[in-house]
Amino acid sequence: MIKVAINGYGTIGKRVADAVSLQRDMKVIGVSKTRPNAEAFVAQERGYPLFIADMSKAQAFSDAGITVAGSVEDMIRSADIVVDATPGGVGVKNRALYEKHKVKALWQGGESHEIAGFSFNASCNYEGARNRQFVRVVSCNTTGLCRIIKAVDEGFGVTKVRAVMVRRGADPHVIKKGPIDSVVLDPVGIPSHHGPDVNSVLPDITIVTMAMIVPTTQMHMHALIFELASDATREEILAIIKAHPRLGLVKKATGIVSTAELKEYVMDLGRPRSDLWENGIYEDSVSVVGRDLYLFQAIHQEADVVVENIDAIRAMAGDVADGATSIRMTNEALGFVAI
Ligand code: NAD
């Protein structure tokens, strides 16, 4: 049983905790919060031992009726692997603590590649994370890009990818971020950071990315154009997508043409928190013109990295045979049913 601590029980951390608790080879030994808020009550309700970063706040937690199990350092001492899901830029400050306690740690995409020296995506480089002390799971957008690029590259070879990312302005519960009435180029300059980030996982892929932020919270949307190295038919590309455990096909027959309808569909299918863990590739968008492949894919920012965290934990623990086995174990434990 791999003992997992989640440092930072927020948007990503709470999802990873629930996903860990469903796996038969790992368990949650604790989660951490900085202050007693709604998520702290949820952690208590779920039965996760709650640890706090600053013990001087212990009284505030107990005044709110929340039991504190100890300090973050106490939590780290009893963990095999720490999932650091603190906000981007905070995680890097925790590295010394993980080194001090000689504990394995994985960070999220808000931290730079250098924090771990290894950027992870289960469909691309599972083996590289085996038994490593430190790993970084790439961001939601990079995860979505890596999955489809690797799959198409394995099938037909990819000589170039051009990607335009339409990014959500904030997560649905966030009240202090925008924009509320603008399309913001992020950045104006080209490429955006996503292309170089894809290269931290897939160094041999030629990719140029452009990004903008729009007033929506549901999901990101990617418009992708691939130059293929060999001839492919639309049907062959669709077959690759259908066979892939982390690529979902938004069937034309559903009539879904947006992120909002896709989110509703996933919610109606009964997914926890209406999470879409796989890429949402719009079937009708998949088009091959000459050697160019075009498609749209929706990426649920709060969800797609969650399953990658689970596979990264397994790879770092080193017990499971290969990435395909880990992906299958993760998907089955979550009750992953094709969209
Ligand atoms: P969040 O703000 O929702 O949650 C972060 C949690 O960490 C909060 O509960 C906060 O109280 C806690 N925290 C802050 N400082 C802490 C400290 N010193 N010790 C312990 N806990 C602390 O953030 P998030 O959206 O979950 O993002 C976490 C990481 O995941 C970031 O690197 C982010 O870039 C990445 N990420 C976020 C998304 C997304 O859409 N939200 C998607 C992919 C990756």
Tab-separated table of C-alpha atoms and ligand atoms in Angstrom:
chain	number	residue	atom	x	y	z
A	1	MET	CA	0.000	0.000	0.000
A	2	ILE	CA	1.557	3.303	-1.087
A	3	LYS	CA	1.046	5.939	1.625
A	4	VAL	CA	0.131	9.211	-0.096
A	5	ALA	CA	-0.015	12.681	1.472
A	6	ILE	CA	-1.665	15.566	-0.355
A	7	ASN	CA	-0.047	18.889	0.469
A	8	GLY	CA	-2.558	21.531	-0.668
A	9	TYR	CA	-6.179	20.365	-0.571
A	10	GLY	CA	-7.630	22.684	-3.220
A	11	THR	CA	-9.032	22.257	-6.739
A	12	ILE	CA	-6.516	19.609	-7.786
A	13	GLY	CA	-5.586	18.245	-4.352
A	14	LYS	CA	-9.133	17.318	-3.335
A	15	ARG	CA	-9.679	15.455	-6.597
A	16	VAL	CA	-6.364	13.615	-6.303
A	17	ALA	CA	-7.225	12.627	-2.708
A	18	ASP	CA	-10.532	11.095	-3.815
A	19	ALA	CA	-8.876	9.327	-6.754
A	20	VAL	CA	-6.115	7.919	-4.507
A	21	SER	CA	-8.693	6.651	-2.032
A	22	LEU	CA	-10.351	4.607	-4.809
A	23	GLN	CA	-7.131	2.787	-5.830
A	24	ARG	CA	-6.478	-0.604	-4.277
A	25	ASP	CA	-2.688	-0.123	-4.090
A	26	MET	CA	-2.558	3.288	-2.362
A	27	LYS	CA	-4.179	5.192	0.472
A	28	VAL	CA	-4.503	8.784	1.679
A	29	ILE	CA	-2.603	9.256	4.951
A	30	GLY	CA	-3.362	12.976	5.159
A	31	VAL	CA	-4.249	16.211	3.405
A	32	SER	CA	-3.226	19.752	4.276
A	33	LYS	CA	-4.916	23.137	4.483
A	34	THR	CA	-3.721	26.613	5.428
A	35	ARG	CA	-7.033	27.817	6.830
A	36	PRO	CA	-10.371	26.383	7.950
A	37	ASN	CA	-12.571	26.859	4.888
A	38	ALA	CA	-15.211	24.829	3.054
A	39	GLU	CA	-12.623	22.374	1.697
A	40	ALA	CA	-11.402	21.689	5.239
A	41	PHE	CA	-14.953	20.667	6.166
A	42	VAL	CA	-15.078	18.410	3.097
A	43	ALA	CA	-11.771	16.770	4.076
A	44	GLN	CA	-13.153	16.108	7.548
A	45	GLU	CA	-16.396	14.721	6.112
A	46	ARG	CA	-14.399	12.396	3.809
A	47	GLY	CA	-12.374	11.154	6.804
A	48	TYR	CA	-9.001	12.407	5.589
A	49	PRO	CA	-6.651	13.291	8.473
A	50	LEU	CA	-6.141	17.050	8.180
A	51	PHE	CA	-2.710	18.596	8.725
A	52	ILE	CA	-1.904	22.303	8.700
A	53	ALA	CA	1.017	24.279	7.346
A	54	ASP	CA	1.149	26.761	10.237
A	55	MET	CA	0.488	25.293	13.697
A	56	SER	CA	-0.226	28.773	15.082
A	57	LYS	CA	-3.557	28.492	13.189
A	58	ALA	CA	-4.564	25.298	15.048
A	59	GLN	CA	-6.916	27.207	17.334
A	60	ALA	CA	-8.803	28.699	14.359
A	61	PHE	CA	-9.392	25.175	13.023
A	62	SER	CA	-10.561	23.880	16.383
A	63	ASP	CA	-12.827	26.934	16.835
A	64	ALA	CA	-14.427	25.999	13.501
A	65	GLY	CA	-14.971	22.439	14.729
A	66	ILE	CA	-12.261	20.899	12.561
A	67	THR	CA	-9.862	18.375	14.077
A	68	VAL	CA	-6.192	18.935	13.271
A	69	ALA	CA	-4.053	15.790	13.081
A	70	GLY	CA	-0.738	17.653	13.186
A	71	SER	CA	1.637	19.763	11.132
A	72	VAL	CA	2.477	19.341	7.445
A	73	GLU	CA	5.883	18.113	8.573
A	74	ASP	CA	4.209	15.389	10.672
A	75	MET	CA	2.214	14.368	7.590
A	76	ILE	CA	5.293	14.228	5.377
A	77	ARG	CA	7.149	12.070	7.905
A	78	SER	CA	4.605	9.283	7.572
A	79	ALA	CA	4.193	9.435	3.762
A	80	ASP	CA	5.846	7.414	1.002
A	81	ILE	CA	4.912	10.034	-1.619
A	82	VAL	CA	3.711	13.620	-1.282
A	83	VAL	CA	1.472	15.073	-3.966
A	84	ASP	CA	2.205	18.800	-3.830
A	85	ALA	CA	-0.933	20.569	-5.070
A	86	THR	CA	-0.233	23.949	-3.528
A	87	PRO	CA	-0.657	27.003	-5.783
A	88	GLY	CA	1.940	27.535	-8.540
A	89	GLY	CA	5.099	29.057	-7.064
A	90	VAL	CA	4.349	27.785	-3.546
A	91	GLY	CA	5.314	24.183	-4.304
A	92	VAL	CA	8.901	25.089	-5.054
A	93	LYS	CA	9.285	26.377	-1.487
A	94	ASN	CA	8.335	22.914	-0.166
A	95	ARG	CA	11.133	21.122	-2.003
A	96	ALA	CA	13.634	21.534	0.862
A	97	LEU	CA	11.150	19.924	3.246
A	98	TYR	CA	10.773	16.881	0.992
A	99	GLU	CA	14.544	16.618	0.650
A	100	LYS	CA	14.984	16.876	4.416
A	101	HIS	CA	12.594	13.971	4.999
A	102	LYS	CA	13.902	11.988	1.981
A	103	VAL	CA	10.340	11.563	0.783
A	104	LYS	CA	9.245	11.238	-2.839
A	105	ALA	CA	7.278	14.208	-4.132
A	106	LEU	CA	5.404	15.191	-7.243
A	107	TRP	CA	4.376	18.670	-8.244
A	108	GLN	CA	1.825	20.148	-10.643
A	109	GLY	CA	2.141	22.149	-13.846
A	110	GLY	CA	2.178	25.500	-12.033
A	111	GLU	CA	5.797	24.741	-11.150
A	112	SER	CA	8.581	24.769	-13.714
A	113	HIS	CA	10.178	21.655	-15.220
A	114	GLU	CA	13.353	22.350	-13.232
A	115	ILE	CA	11.649	21.683	-9.884
A	116	ALA	CA	11.843	17.927	-10.535
A	117	GLY	CA	13.952	17.690	-13.690
A	118	PHE	CA	11.332	15.309	-15.095
A	119	SER	CA	7.939	16.246	-16.550
A	120	PHE	CA	5.387	13.437	-16.705
A	121	ASN	CA	2.537	12.195	-18.831
A	122	ALA	CA	1.453	8.582	-18.366
A	123	SER	CA	0.761	7.964	-22.067
A	124	CYS	CA	4.166	9.335	-23.073
A	125	ASN	CA	6.936	8.665	-20.537
A	126	TYR	CA	5.684	6.513	-17.637
A	127	GLU	CA	8.924	4.505	-17.526
A	128	GLY	CA	11.030	7.632	-17.027
A	129	ALA	CA	9.333	8.304	-13.685
A	130	ARG	CA	9.948	4.807	-12.330
A	131	ASN	CA	11.491	4.999	-8.845
A	132	ARG	CA	12.300	8.721	-9.224
A	133	GLN	CA	12.290	10.873	-6.090
A	134	PHE	CA	10.866	13.962	-7.802
A	135	VAL	CA	8.414	14.294	-10.715
A	136	ARG	CA	6.316	17.120	-12.144
A	137	VAL	CA	2.926	16.337	-13.703
A	138	VAL	CA	2.507	18.798	-16.580
A	139	SER	CA	-0.358	21.296	-16.721
A	140	CYS	CA	-3.882	20.544	-17.911
A	141	ASN	CA	-3.287	22.023	-21.383
A	142	THR	CA	0.067	20.301	-21.825
A	143	THR	CA	-1.450	16.995	-20.654
A	144	GLY	CA	-4.186	17.273	-23.289
A	145	LEU	CA	-1.684	18.166	-26.003
A	146	CYS	CA	0.782	15.401	-25.103
A	147	ARG	CA	-1.855	12.659	-25.136
A	148	ILE	CA	-3.143	13.328	-28.642
A	149	ILE	CA	0.235	14.262	-30.146
A	150	LYS	CA	1.891	11.073	-28.873
A	151	ALA	CA	-0.981	8.915	-30.149
A	152	VAL	CA	-0.968	10.464	-33.632
A	153	ASP	CA	2.839	10.412	-33.781
A	154	GLU	CA	2.918	6.699	-32.947
A	155	GLY	CA	0.341	6.007	-35.642
A	156	PHE	CA	1.513	8.124	-38.545
A	157	GLY	CA	4.432	10.344	-37.492
A	158	VAL	CA	3.996	14.053	-36.808
A	159	THR	CA	6.268	16.524	-38.565
A	160	LYS	CA	4.666	19.639	-37.064
A	161	VAL	CA	1.853	20.651	-34.716
A	162	ARG	CA	0.178	24.049	-34.657
A	163	ALA	CA	-2.101	24.614	-31.678
A	164	VAL	CA	-4.368	27.472	-30.654
A	165	MET	CA	-5.548	27.272	-27.057
A	166	VAL	CA	-8.696	29.085	-25.940
A	167	ARG	CA	-8.265	29.014	-22.180
A	168	ARG	CA	-10.862	29.350	-19.431
A	169	GLY	CA	-10.513	32.548	-17.414
A	170	ALA	CA	-10.792	30.856	-14.012
A	171	ASP	CA	-12.085	27.721	-12.338
A	172	PRO	CA	-15.853	27.844	-11.636
A	173	HIS	CA	-15.573	28.583	-7.899
A	174	VAL	CA	-13.003	31.369	-8.300
A	175	ILE	CA	-14.496	34.848	-7.742
A	176	LYS	CA	-11.443	37.064	-8.040
A	177	LYS	CA	-10.114	36.294	-11.522
A	178	GLY	CA	-11.225	37.196	-15.007
A	179	PRO	CA	-11.538	38.457	-17.642
A	180	ILE	CA	-15.284	39.124	-17.514
A	181	ASP	CA	-15.580	40.953	-20.837
A	182	SER	CA	-12.520	40.539	-22.996
A	183	VAL	CA	-10.457	38.139	-25.053
A	184	VAL	CA	-6.974	38.366	-23.593
A	185	LEU	CA	-3.974	37.257	-25.624
A	186	ASP	CA	-1.857	35.198	-23.234
A	187	PRO	CA	0.733	36.057	-24.259
A	188	VAL	CA	0.655	38.313	-27.323
A	189	GLY	CA	4.018	36.869	-28.343
A	190	ILE	CA	4.337	33.507	-30.037
A	191	PRO	CA	4.835	30.772	-28.976
A	192	SER	CA	2.927	30.532	-25.711
A	193	HIS	CA	4.665	28.474	-23.023
A	194	HIS	CA	2.632	25.375	-23.929
A	195	GLY	CA	4.770	24.326	-26.921
A	196	PRO	CA	8.036	24.331	-24.944
A	197	ASP	CA	6.180	22.569	-22.121
A	198	VAL	CA	5.091	19.794	-24.524
A	199	ASN	CA	8.773	19.473	-25.453
A	200	SER	CA	9.626	18.824	-21.792
A	201	VAL	CA	7.716	15.528	-22.271
A	202	LEU	CA	8.053	14.957	-26.038
A	203	PRO	CA	11.371	16.594	-26.971
A	204	ASP	CA	11.322	15.522	-30.634
A	205	ILE	CA	7.974	17.109	-31.547
A	206	THR	CA	7.991	20.359	-33.551
A	207	ILE	CA	5.149	22.450	-32.146
A	208	VAL	CA	4.078	26.089	-32.157
A	209	THR	CA	1.345	27.196	-29.737
A	210	MET	CA	-0.735	30.363	-29.388
A	211	ALA	CA	-3.044	31.054	-26.454
A	212	MET	CA	-5.808	33.390	-25.379
A	213	ILE	CA	-7.988	33.601	-22.264
A	214	VAL	CA	-11.750	34.071	-22.520
A	215	PRO	CA	-14.592	34.676	-20.019
A	216	THR	CA	-15.598	31.071	-19.334
A	217	THR	CA	-14.943	28.620	-16.506
A	218	GLN	CA	-16.061	25.261	-17.916
A	219	MET	CA	-13.106	23.988	-19.915
A	220	HIS	CA	-10.330	24.956	-22.303
A	221	MET	CA	-10.762	24.437	-26.053
A	222	HIS	CA	-7.854	23.551	-28.376
A	223	ALA	CA	-7.826	23.978	-32.163
A	224	LEU	CA	-5.098	21.652	-33.453
A	225	ILE	CA	-3.473	21.222	-36.852
A	226	PHE	CA	-0.992	18.390	-37.400
A	227	GLU	CA	1.282	17.856	-40.395
A	228	LEU	CA	1.555	14.077	-40.708
A	229	ALA	CA	4.646	12.194	-41.871
A	230	SER	CA	2.613	9.548	-43.703
A	231	ASP	CA	-0.828	9.218	-45.267
A	232	ALA	CA	-3.763	8.689	-42.921
A	233	THR	CA	-7.505	8.520	-43.346
A	234	ARG	CA	-10.045	10.157	-41.048
A	235	GLU	CA	-11.284	6.682	-40.100
A	236	GLU	CA	-7.779	5.613	-39.075
A	237	ILE	CA	-7.401	8.695	-36.850
A	238	LEU	CA	-10.807	8.036	-35.279
A	239	ALA	CA	-9.760	4.421	-34.617
A	240	ILE	CA	-6.661	5.645	-32.746
A	241	ILE	CA	-8.775	7.974	-30.626
A	242	LYS	CA	-11.366	5.288	-29.846
A	243	ALA	CA	-8.682	2.798	-28.790
A	244	HIS	CA	-6.875	5.229	-26.469
A	245	PRO	CA	-7.727	5.048	-22.736
A	246	ARG	CA	-7.376	8.805	-22.202
A	247	LEU	CA	-8.802	10.173	-25.457
A	248	GLY	CA	-12.549	10.601	-25.424
A	249	LEU	CA	-14.634	11.098	-28.550
A	250	VAL	CA	-17.515	13.566	-28.350
A	251	LYS	CA	-19.845	11.726	-30.684
A	252	LYS	CA	-21.478	13.736	-33.435
A	253	ALA	CA	-24.805	12.084	-32.593
A	254	THR	CA	-24.828	13.739	-29.136
A	255	GLY	CA	-25.269	17.092	-30.859
A	256	ILE	CA	-22.693	18.597	-28.479
A	257	VAL	CA	-20.931	21.602	-30.021
A	258	SER	CA	-19.634	23.410	-26.922
A	259	THR	CA	-17.839	23.025	-23.604
A	260	ALA	CA	-21.033	23.821	-21.659
A	261	GLU	CA	-23.016	20.977	-23.228
A	262	LEU	CA	-20.076	18.611	-22.805
A	263	LYS	CA	-19.805	19.476	-19.103
A	264	GLU	CA	-23.540	18.889	-18.664
A	265	TYR	CA	-23.278	15.541	-20.496
A	266	VAL	CA	-20.407	14.407	-18.266
A	267	MET	CA	-22.370	15.481	-15.197
A	268	ASP	CA	-25.438	13.570	-16.396
A	269	LEU	CA	-23.268	10.483	-16.940
A	270	GLY	CA	-22.624	10.638	-13.194
A	271	ARG	CA	-18.961	11.535	-13.160
A	272	PRO	CA	-17.846	12.880	-9.737
A	273	ARG	CA	-17.720	16.708	-9.786
A	274	SER	CA	-18.677	16.386	-13.511
A	275	ASP	CA	-15.016	15.653	-14.215
A	276	LEU	CA	-13.852	14.829	-17.738
A	277	TRP	CA	-10.553	13.014	-17.145
A	278	GLU	CA	-9.884	12.334	-20.831
A	279	ASN	CA	-9.515	14.714	-23.793
A	280	GLY	CA	-12.900	15.584	-25.285
A	281	ILE	CA	-12.245	15.337	-29.030
A	282	TYR	CA	-15.169	16.449	-31.184
A	283	GLU	CA	-15.787	13.616	-33.657
A	284	ASP	CA	-17.147	15.862	-36.370
A	285	SER	CA	-14.068	18.119	-36.213
A	286	VAL	CA	-11.630	15.320	-37.033
A	287	SER	CA	-10.660	16.042	-40.639
A	288	VAL	CA	-7.820	14.979	-42.887
A	289	VAL	CA	-6.917	17.208	-45.841
A	290	GLY	CA	-3.917	15.880	-47.746
A	291	ARG	CA	-1.377	15.193	-44.995
A	292	ASP	CA	-2.906	17.711	-42.582
A	293	LEU	CA	-5.044	16.572	-39.640
A	294	TYR	CA	-7.436	19.056	-37.978
A	295	LEU	CA	-9.421	18.678	-34.773
A	296	PHE	CA	-10.973	20.482	-31.812
A	297	GLN	CA	-10.568	19.124	-28.291
A	298	ALA	CA	-12.022	20.269	-24.990
A	299	ILE	CA	-9.792	19.942	-21.945
A	300	HIS	CA	-11.332	19.936	-18.476
A	301	GLN	CA	-8.663	21.817	-16.562
A	302	GLU	CA	-9.665	20.573	-13.119
A	303	ALA	CA	-9.781	16.905	-14.099
A	304	ASP	CA	-7.366	15.662	-16.753
A	305	VAL	CA	-4.245	15.916	-14.555
A	306	VAL	CA	-5.885	14.001	-11.685
A	307	VAL	CA	-5.527	10.589	-13.323
A	308	GLU	CA	-1.969	11.489	-14.374
A	309	ASN	CA	-1.116	12.144	-10.706
A	310	ILE	CA	-2.289	8.613	-9.852
A	311	ASP	CA	-0.109	7.061	-12.558
A	312	ALA	CA	2.857	9.218	-11.524
A	313	ILE	CA	2.509	7.938	-7.939
A	314	ARG	CA	2.584	4.339	-9.219
A	315	ALA	CA	5.555	4.956	-11.489
A	316	MET	CA	7.508	6.597	-8.654
A	317	ALA	CA	6.675	3.708	-6.303
A	318	GLY	CA	7.989	1.377	-9.000
A	319	ASP	CA	5.692	-1.598	-8.322
A	320	VAL	CA	3.497	-1.732	-11.427
A	321	ALA	CA	4.667	-3.376	-14.656
A	322	ASP	CA	4.101	-0.560	-17.135
A	323	GLY	CA	2.218	2.590	-18.005
A	324	ALA	CA	-0.584	0.797	-19.845
A	325	THR	CA	-1.253	-1.356	-16.771
A	326	SER	CA	-1.258	1.661	-14.460
A	327	ILE	CA	-3.587	3.639	-16.744
A	328	ARG	CA	-5.980	0.680	-16.838
A	329	MET	CA	-5.870	0.299	-13.027
A	330	THR	CA	-6.505	4.027	-12.537
A	331	ASN	CA	-9.341	4.184	-15.034
A	332	GLU	CA	-11.034	1.049	-13.689
A	333	ALA	CA	-10.828	2.232	-10.076
A	334	LEU	CA	-12.507	5.513	-11.045
A	335	GLY	CA	-15.224	3.688	-12.953
A	336	PHE	CA	-14.169	5.357	-16.199
A	337	VAL	CA	-16.884	4.757	-18.808
A	338	ALA	CA	-16.368	6.089	-22.333
A	339	ILE	CA	-18.190	9.372	-23.014
B	1	NAD	P1	-5.952	25.949	-5.432
B	1	NAD	O1	-5.675	27.344	-5.041
B	1	NAD	O2	-7.344	25.566	-5.819
B	1	NAD	O3	-5.526	24.965	-4.245
B	1	NAD	C1	-4.298	25.093	-3.598
B	1	NAD	C2	-4.467	24.651	-2.153
B	1	NAD	O4	-3.202	24.729	-1.495
B	1	NAD	C3	-5.429	25.546	-1.378
B	1	NAD	O5	-6.293	24.712	-0.627
B	1	NAD	C4	-4.515	26.335	-0.433
B	1	NAD	O6	-5.161	26.639	0.775
B	1	NAD	C5	-3.390	25.344	-0.216
B	1	NAD	N1	-2.113	25.952	0.178
B	1	NAD	C6	-1.628	27.172	-0.144
B	1	NAD	N2	-0.400	27.341	0.400
B	1	NAD	C7	-0.112	26.201	1.058
B	1	NAD	C8	1.000	25.759	1.822
B	1	NAD	N3	2.074	26.518	1.999
B	1	NAD	N4	0.965	24.504	2.373
B	1	NAD	C9	-0.112	23.718	2.204
B	1	NAD	N5	-1.202	24.090	1.471
B	1	NAD	C10	-1.201	25.315	0.924
B	1	NAD	O7	-4.919	25.602	-6.584
B	1	NAD	P2	-5.099	24.516	-7.728
B	1	NAD	O8	-5.908	25.113	-8.833
B	1	NAD	O9	-5.504	23.222	-7.150
B	1	NAD	O10	-3.615	24.443	-8.301
B	1	NAD	C11	-2.624	23.646	-7.663
B	1	NAD	C12	-1.550	23.327	-8.686
B	1	NAD	O11	-2.142	22.595	-9.748
B	1	NAD	C13	-0.893	24.556	-9.342
B	1	NAD	O12	0.446	24.221	-9.647
B	1	NAD	C14	-1.681	24.707	-10.620
B	1	NAD	O13	-0.974	25.398	-11.621
B	1	NAD	C15	-1.900	23.263	-10.981
B	1	NAD	N6	-3.042	23.019	-11.871
B	1	NAD	C16	-4.241	23.641	-11.667
B	1	NAD	C17	-5.271	23.392	-12.540
B	1	NAD	C18	-6.606	24.060	-12.393
B	1	NAD	O14	-7.323	24.179	-13.360
B	1	NAD	N7	-7.005	24.493	-11.237
B	1	NAD	C19	-5.096	22.503	-13.610
B	1	NAD	C20	-3.890	21.839	-13.750
B	1	NAD	C21	-2.857	22.099	-12.879
